[in-house]
Amino acid sequence: MGNTSCVFCACVEQANIGVVERFGRFEKLAEPGLHIFNPFLGQYLAGILSTRISSLDVRIETKTKDNVFVQLLCSIQYRVIEAHADDAFYELQNPEEQIQAYVFDVVRALVPRMNLDDLFEQKGEVAKAVLEELGKVIGDYGFSIEHILMVDIIPDPAVRAAMNEINAAQRLQLASVYKGEAEKILQVKRAEAEAESKYLGGVGVARQRQAITDGLRENILDFSHKVEGTSAKEVMDLIMITQYFDTIKDLGNSSKNTTVFIPHGPGHVRDISEQIRNGLMEASSAQRNVE
C-alpha cells in the first residue's frame, strides 16, 4: 500500500517521512503514522520522502595518466537524513542528477593522476576519495552517502587485448623457464643414472672375469694333480679349445641364426687360445693391482 491522504488527514508509512506546509511555507516533518490537518489553517501534506537506502549507478568515462581511456561503473548508496528531510525536499530538484555530477567531477579529477595498473590496484582508494568529497557536499542538502563501490573498470577494447597479450607472453616466458629447468634436471639425473650404470656394469664385468679366472685356475690345478705328466699350459690349451668348440656349437644352435665369419683351423685355434689366455692373465693382474 502507498501513502494515503485526504484534505483532513494523511497516513505516512514506515520508512517514509512527510513534509507539512502551512500556507505554502514549511511547518514541520510528519513521522510515520496518521496525521490530522486543518485545511482552514492552511495545513496540508506537501510531499513524502523515502528514508530507505537508494542506489544510483553512474558510468564515468575518463582518461588515465598513461593516456588510456577507461569507463568506471560506480554504485552510490545514499539515503535521506530524517532530521534534514526538509533540506532534501526543497534544496535539490533532481538529487540523482546532481549526485551524478559531483561523482563525475571527483573521479575525473582523481583518475587522470593514476596509471591504468595503479587504478586497478587502488580502486578502493578512488571510491574512498569520492565518498569523502561527495559526503561533504551532499550532507548540506539533507542526504547521507552510505557507501560508494567501484563495481567495474573497463578499458578500451584494444587496450584490454594488448594487456591480455602481455600477460600471455609473460606466462609463456615463465613456462619456458620452468620447462628448461625441468629438462636440465632430467638430463642431470639421466647422466647420473648412466654413470652409475656404467660403474655397476664395470664392477660386474670385473667380477665375472675374476670368477672365470678362479674357475679356470681350479680346473687346471685339479686336472694337473689327477693326470700326471701334464703341464698347466697344456691343460689351459685344452680348456680353451673346448670352450671354443662349445661357442661354435652355441652359435649353430641359436634360434636367431645369422652369418658369422670366424677364422678356423689349427693355427687359428692356437691364436685364439693364446689371446684368451693373455686376456685372462691381464684381467687377473689388473684385479690384484686394484686390491
CSV table of C-alpha atoms in Angstrom, one decimal:
chain,number,residue,atom,x,y,z
A,1,MET,CA,0.0,0.0,0.0
A,2,GLY,CA,1.2,3.5,-0.7
A,3,ASN,CA,0.9,6.6,1.5
A,4,THR,CA,-2.7,7.8,1.6
A,5,SER,CA,-4.0,11.3,2.2
A,6,CYS,CA,-7.1,13.5,2.1
A,7,VAL,CA,-7.9,17.1,2.9
A,8,PHE,CA,-8.2,16.5,6.6
A,9,CYS,CA,-5.8,13.6,7.3
A,10,ALA,CA,-2.8,11.7,5.9
A,11,CYS,CA,-1.1,8.4,6.6
A,12,VAL,CA,2.7,8.2,6.3
A,13,GLU,CA,4.0,4.7,6.0
A,14,GLN,CA,7.1,3.2,7.8
A,15,ALA,CA,10.5,4.2,6.2
A,16,ASN,CA,8.9,7.4,4.9
A,17,ILE,CA,8.7,10.9,6.2
A,18,GLY,CA,6.2,13.6,5.2
A,19,VAL,CA,6.7,17.3,4.7
A,20,VAL,CA,3.9,19.5,6.1
A,21,GLU,CA,3.4,23.0,4.8
A,22,ARG,CA,1.1,25.8,6.1
A,23,PHE,CA,0.0,28.4,3.5
A,24,GLY,CA,2.9,27.3,1.3
A,25,ARG,CA,5.5,27.6,4.0
A,26,PHE,CA,7.3,24.7,5.6
A,27,GLU,CA,5.9,24.0,9.0
A,28,LYS,CA,7.1,20.5,10.2
A,29,LEU,CA,8.1,16.9,9.3
A,30,ALA,CA,5.5,14.2,9.7
A,31,GLU,CA,6.7,10.9,11.2
A,32,PRO,CA,5.2,7.6,10.0
A,33,GLY,CA,1.6,7.3,11.2
A,34,LEU,CA,-1.7,9.0,10.9
A,35,HIS,CA,-1.7,12.8,10.9
A,36,ILE,CA,-4.7,15.2,11.1
A,37,PHE,CA,-4.6,18.5,9.2
A,38,ASN,CA,-6.7,21.7,9.5
A,39,PRO,CA,-7.2,22.9,6.0
A,40,PHE,CA,-8.9,26.1,7.3
A,41,LEU,CA,-5.5,27.0,8.9
A,42,GLY,CA,-3.7,26.2,5.6
A,43,GLN,CA,-2.1,22.9,6.7
A,44,TYR,CA,-1.6,20.2,4.1
A,45,LEU,CA,0.9,17.4,3.3
A,46,ALA,CA,3.3,18.8,0.6
A,47,GLY,CA,5.2,15.6,-0.1
A,48,ILE,CA,6.6,12.4,1.2
A,49,LEU,CA,10.3,11.3,1.1
A,50,SER,CA,11.6,7.7,1.4
A,51,THR,CA,14.2,7.1,4.1
A,52,ARG,CA,15.3,3.8,2.6
A,53,ILE,CA,18.8,3.4,1.1
A,54,SER,CA,18.7,4.1,-2.6
A,55,SER,CA,21.2,3.0,-5.2
A,56,LEU,CA,22.5,5.1,-8.1
A,57,ASP,CA,24.7,3.5,-10.8
A,58,VAL,CA,27.0,6.0,-12.5
A,59,ARG,CA,29.1,5.2,-15.6
A,60,ILE,CA,32.0,7.6,-16.0
A,61,GLU,CA,34.4,7.8,-19.0
A,62,THR,CA,37.8,9.3,-18.3
A,63,LYS,CA,41.5,9.1,-19.1
A,64,THR,CA,44.3,7.8,-17.0
A,65,LYS,CA,47.8,9.3,-16.6
A,66,ASP,CA,49.2,6.9,-19.3
A,67,ASN,CA,46.6,8.1,-21.8
A,68,VAL,CA,44.3,5.1,-21.6
A,69,PHE,CA,40.5,5.8,-21.9
A,70,VAL,CA,38.5,3.8,-19.3
A,71,GLN,CA,34.9,3.5,-18.2
A,72,LEU,CA,34.3,3.3,-14.5
A,73,LEU,CA,31.0,1.9,-13.2
A,74,CYS,CA,30.3,3.4,-9.8
A,75,SER,CA,27.5,2.5,-7.4
A,76,ILE,CA,26.4,5.1,-4.9
A,77,GLN,CA,24.3,4.1,-1.9
A,78,TYR,CA,22.6,7.1,-0.4
A,79,ARG,CA,19.6,8.0,1.8
A,80,VAL,CA,17.6,10.9,3.1
A,81,ILE,CA,18.6,12.2,6.6
A,82,GLU,CA,15.4,12.2,8.6
A,83,ALA,CA,16.4,15.3,10.6
A,84,HIS,CA,17.1,17.2,7.5
A,85,ALA,CA,14.4,15.9,5.2
A,86,ASP,CA,13.1,19.4,4.6
A,87,ASP,CA,16.5,20.3,3.0
A,88,ALA,CA,16.4,17.2,0.8
A,89,PHE,CA,12.8,18.1,-0.3
A,90,TYR,CA,13.4,21.8,-1.0
A,91,GLU,CA,17.1,22.2,-1.9
A,92,LEU,CA,17.6,19.7,-4.7
A,93,GLN,CA,15.2,19.5,-7.6
A,94,ASN,CA,16.8,16.3,-9.0
A,95,PRO,CA,19.0,14.6,-6.5
A,96,GLU,CA,20.2,11.8,-8.7
A,97,GLU,CA,21.5,14.1,-11.5
A,98,GLN,CA,23.2,16.4,-9.0
A,99,ILE,CA,24.9,13.4,-7.2
A,100,GLN,CA,26.0,12.1,-10.5
A,101,ALA,CA,27.5,15.5,-11.5
A,102,TYR,CA,29.5,15.6,-8.2
A,103,VAL,CA,30.8,12.0,-8.8
A,104,PHE,CA,31.9,12.9,-12.4
A,105,ASP,CA,33.8,15.9,-11.0
A,106,VAL,CA,35.7,14.0,-8.3
A,107,VAL,CA,36.5,10.9,-10.5
A,108,ARG,CA,37.7,13.0,-13.4
A,109,ALA,CA,39.9,15.0,-11.2
A,110,LEU,CA,41.5,11.9,-9.5
A,111,VAL,CA,41.8,9.2,-12.1
A,112,PRO,CA,44.0,11.3,-14.6
A,113,ARG,CA,46.7,11.3,-11.9
A,114,MET,CA,46.9,7.5,-11.9
A,115,ASN,CA,48.3,4.9,-14.3
A,116,LEU,CA,46.0,2.2,-15.5
A,117,ASP,CA,47.7,-0.5,-13.4
A,118,ASP,CA,47.5,1.7,-10.3
A,119,LEU,CA,43.8,2.3,-11.0
A,120,PHE,CA,43.1,-1.4,-10.9
A,121,GLU,CA,45.1,-1.8,-7.7
A,122,GLN,CA,43.8,1.2,-5.9
A,123,LYS,CA,40.1,1.3,-7.0
A,124,GLY,CA,39.2,1.2,-3.3
A,125,GLU,CA,41.2,4.4,-2.7
A,126,VAL,CA,39.3,6.1,-5.5
A,127,ALA,CA,35.9,5.0,-4.0
A,128,LYS,CA,37.1,6.3,-0.6
A,129,ALA,CA,38.1,9.7,-2.1
A,130,VAL,CA,34.8,10.0,-3.9
A,131,LEU,CA,32.9,9.2,-0.6
A,132,GLU,CA,34.8,11.9,1.3
A,133,GLU,CA,34.3,14.6,-1.2
A,134,LEU,CA,30.7,13.7,-2.0
A,135,GLY,CA,29.8,13.4,1.7
A,136,LYS,CA,30.9,16.9,2.4
A,137,VAL,CA,28.8,18.5,-0.3
A,138,ILE,CA,25.6,16.3,-0.3
A,139,GLY,CA,25.4,16.4,3.5
A,140,ASP,CA,24.4,20.0,3.3
A,141,TYR,CA,21.4,19.1,1.2
A,142,GLY,CA,19.9,16.6,3.6
A,143,PHE,CA,21.4,13.4,2.0
A,144,SER,CA,23.8,10.9,3.5
A,145,ILE,CA,26.2,8.9,1.3
A,146,GLU,CA,26.4,5.4,2.9
A,147,HIS,CA,28.7,3.5,0.5
A,148,ILE,CA,30.4,4.0,-2.8
A,149,LEU,CA,31.5,0.9,-4.7
A,150,MET,CA,33.7,0.8,-7.8
A,151,VAL,CA,31.9,-2.0,-9.5
A,152,ASP,CA,33.9,-2.3,-12.7
A,153,ILE,CA,36.8,-0.7,-14.6
A,154,ILE,CA,36.5,-1.2,-18.3
A,155,PRO,CA,39.5,-0.1,-20.5
A,156,ASP,CA,39.2,0.4,-24.2
A,157,PRO,CA,38.9,-3.0,-26.0
A,158,ALA,CA,42.2,-2.5,-27.9
A,159,VAL,CA,43.9,-1.9,-24.5
A,160,ARG,CA,42.3,-4.9,-23.0
A,161,ALA,CA,43.5,-7.1,-25.9
A,162,ALA,CA,47.0,-5.7,-25.5
A,163,MET,CA,47.0,-6.3,-21.7
A,164,ASN,CA,45.9,-9.9,-22.3
A,165,GLU,CA,48.7,-10.5,-24.9
A,166,ILE,CA,51.3,-9.1,-22.5
A,167,ASN,CA,50.0,-11.3,-19.7
A,168,ALA,CA,50.0,-14.4,-22.0
A,169,ALA,CA,53.6,-13.6,-23.2
A,170,GLN,CA,54.8,-13.3,-19.6
A,171,ARG,CA,53.2,-16.6,-18.7
A,172,LEU,CA,54.7,-18.3,-21.7
A,173,GLN,CA,58.1,-17.0,-20.8
A,174,LEU,CA,57.7,-18.3,-17.2
A,175,ALA,CA,56.5,-21.6,-18.5
A,176,SER,CA,59.6,-21.8,-20.8
A,177,VAL,CA,61.9,-21.2,-17.8
A,178,TYR,CA,60.2,-23.9,-15.8
A,179,LYS,CA,60.4,-26.3,-18.8
A,180,GLY,CA,64.1,-25.6,-19.2
A,181,GLU,CA,64.8,-26.2,-15.5
A,182,ALA,CA,62.8,-29.5,-15.7
A,183,GLU,CA,64.8,-30.6,-18.8
A,184,LYS,CA,68.0,-29.7,-17.1
A,185,ILE,CA,67.1,-31.8,-14.0
A,186,LEU,CA,66.1,-34.7,-16.3
A,187,GLN,CA,69.4,-34.6,-18.2
A,188,VAL,CA,71.5,-34.4,-14.9
A,189,LYS,CA,69.5,-37.3,-13.5
A,190,ARG,CA,69.9,-39.3,-16.8
A,191,ALA,CA,73.7,-38.6,-16.8
A,192,GLU,CA,74.0,-39.7,-13.1
A,193,ALA,CA,72.0,-42.9,-13.9
A,194,GLU,CA,74.1,-43.6,-16.9
A,195,ALA,CA,77.3,-43.1,-14.9
A,196,GLU,CA,76.1,-45.3,-12.1
A,197,SER,CA,75.0,-48.0,-14.7
A,198,LYS,CA,78.4,-48.0,-16.3
A,199,TYR,CA,80.1,-48.2,-12.9
A,200,LEU,CA,78.0,-51.2,-11.9
A,201,GLY,CA,78.5,-52.8,-15.3
A,202,GLY,CA,82.2,-52.4,-14.9
A,203,VAL,CA,82.1,-53.9,-11.5
A,204,GLY,CA,80.0,-56.8,-12.8
A,205,VAL,CA,82.4,-57.5,-15.7
A,206,ALA,CA,85.4,-57.4,-13.3
A,207,ARG,CA,83.7,-59.9,-11.0
A,208,GLN,CA,82.7,-62.1,-14.0
A,209,ARG,CA,86.3,-62.2,-15.2
A,210,GLN,CA,87.5,-62.9,-11.7
A,211,ALA,CA,85.1,-65.8,-11.4
A,212,ILE,CA,86.2,-67.2,-14.8
A,213,THR,CA,89.8,-66.9,-13.8
A,214,ASP,CA,89.2,-68.6,-10.4
A,215,GLY,CA,87.2,-71.4,-12.1
A,216,LEU,CA,89.9,-72.0,-14.7
A,217,ARG,CA,92.6,-71.9,-12.1
A,218,GLU,CA,90.8,-74.6,-10.1
A,219,ASN,CA,90.2,-76.7,-13.1
A,220,ILE,CA,93.8,-76.5,-14.2
A,221,LEU,CA,95.2,-77.4,-10.8
A,222,ASP,CA,92.7,-80.3,-10.4
A,223,PHE,CA,93.4,-81.7,-13.8
A,224,SER,CA,97.2,-81.4,-13.3
A,225,HIS,CA,97.0,-83.3,-10.0
A,226,LYS,CA,94.9,-86.1,-11.4
A,227,VAL,CA,96.7,-86.6,-14.7
A,228,GLU,CA,100.5,-86.9,-14.3
A,229,GLY,CA,102.8,-85.6,-16.9
A,230,THR,CA,100.6,-82.6,-18.0
A,231,SER,CA,101.6,-79.0,-17.6
A,232,ALA,CA,99.4,-76.1,-16.8
A,233,LYS,CA,99.8,-74.7,-20.3
A,234,GLU,CA,98.6,-77.9,-21.9
A,235,VAL,CA,95.5,-78.0,-19.6
A,236,MET,CA,94.9,-74.4,-20.4
A,237,ASP,CA,95.0,-75.0,-24.2
A,238,LEU,CA,92.7,-78.0,-23.8
A,239,ILE,CA,90.1,-75.9,-21.9
A,240,MET,CA,90.3,-73.0,-24.4
A,241,ILE,CA,89.8,-75.4,-27.3
A,242,THR,CA,86.8,-77.0,-25.5
A,243,GLN,CA,85.3,-73.5,-24.9
A,244,TYR,CA,85.9,-72.6,-28.5
A,245,PHE,CA,84.0,-75.6,-29.8
A,246,ASP,CA,81.2,-75.0,-27.3
A,247,THR,CA,80.9,-71.5,-28.6
A,248,ILE,CA,80.7,-72.6,-32.2
A,249,LYS,CA,78.1,-75.2,-31.2
A,250,ASP,CA,76.0,-72.5,-29.4
A,251,LEU,CA,76.2,-70.2,-32.4
A,252,GLY,CA,74.9,-73.0,-34.6
A,253,ASN,CA,72.1,-73.9,-32.3
A,254,SER,CA,70.9,-70.4,-31.8
A,255,SER,CA,67.2,-69.8,-32.9
A,256,LYS,CA,68.2,-66.5,-34.5
A,257,ASN,CA,70.8,-67.7,-36.8
A,258,THR,CA,73.0,-65.3,-38.7
A,259,THR,CA,76.1,-65.4,-40.8
A,260,VAL,CA,79.3,-65.2,-38.7
A,261,PHE,CA,82.7,-65.5,-40.4
A,262,ILE,CA,85.2,-66.9,-37.9
A,263,PRO,CA,88.8,-67.9,-39.0
A,264,HIS,CA,89.1,-71.7,-38.4
A,265,GLY,CA,92.0,-74.1,-38.4
A,266,PRO,CA,94.6,-75.5,-36.0
A,267,GLY,CA,96.8,-72.3,-36.2
A,268,HIS,CA,93.8,-70.1,-35.7
A,269,VAL,CA,92.6,-72.1,-32.7
A,270,ARG,CA,96.0,-71.8,-31.2
A,271,ASP,CA,96.0,-68.0,-31.8
A,272,ILE,CA,92.5,-67.7,-30.2
A,273,SER,CA,93.6,-69.7,-27.1
A,274,GLU,CA,96.7,-67.5,-26.7
A,275,GLN,CA,94.6,-64.4,-27.0
A,276,ILE,CA,92.1,-65.6,-24.4
A,277,ARG,CA,94.8,-66.7,-22.0
A,278,ASN,CA,96.6,-63.4,-22.3
A,279,GLY,CA,93.3,-61.6,-21.7
A,280,LEU,CA,92.6,-63.6,-18.6
A,281,MET,CA,96.1,-63.1,-17.3
A,282,GLU,CA,95.8,-59.3,-17.8
A,283,ALA,CA,92.5,-59.3,-16.0
A,284,SER,CA,93.9,-61.2,-13.1
A,285,SER,CA,96.9,-58.8,-12.9
A,286,ALA,CA,94.6,-55.8,-13.0
A,287,GLN,CA,92.4,-57.2,-10.2
A,288,ARG,CA,95.4,-57.7,-8.0
A,289,ASN,CA,96.6,-54.1,-8.6
A,290,VAL,CA,93.2,-52.8,-7.6
A,291,GLU,CA,93.2,-54.8,-4.4
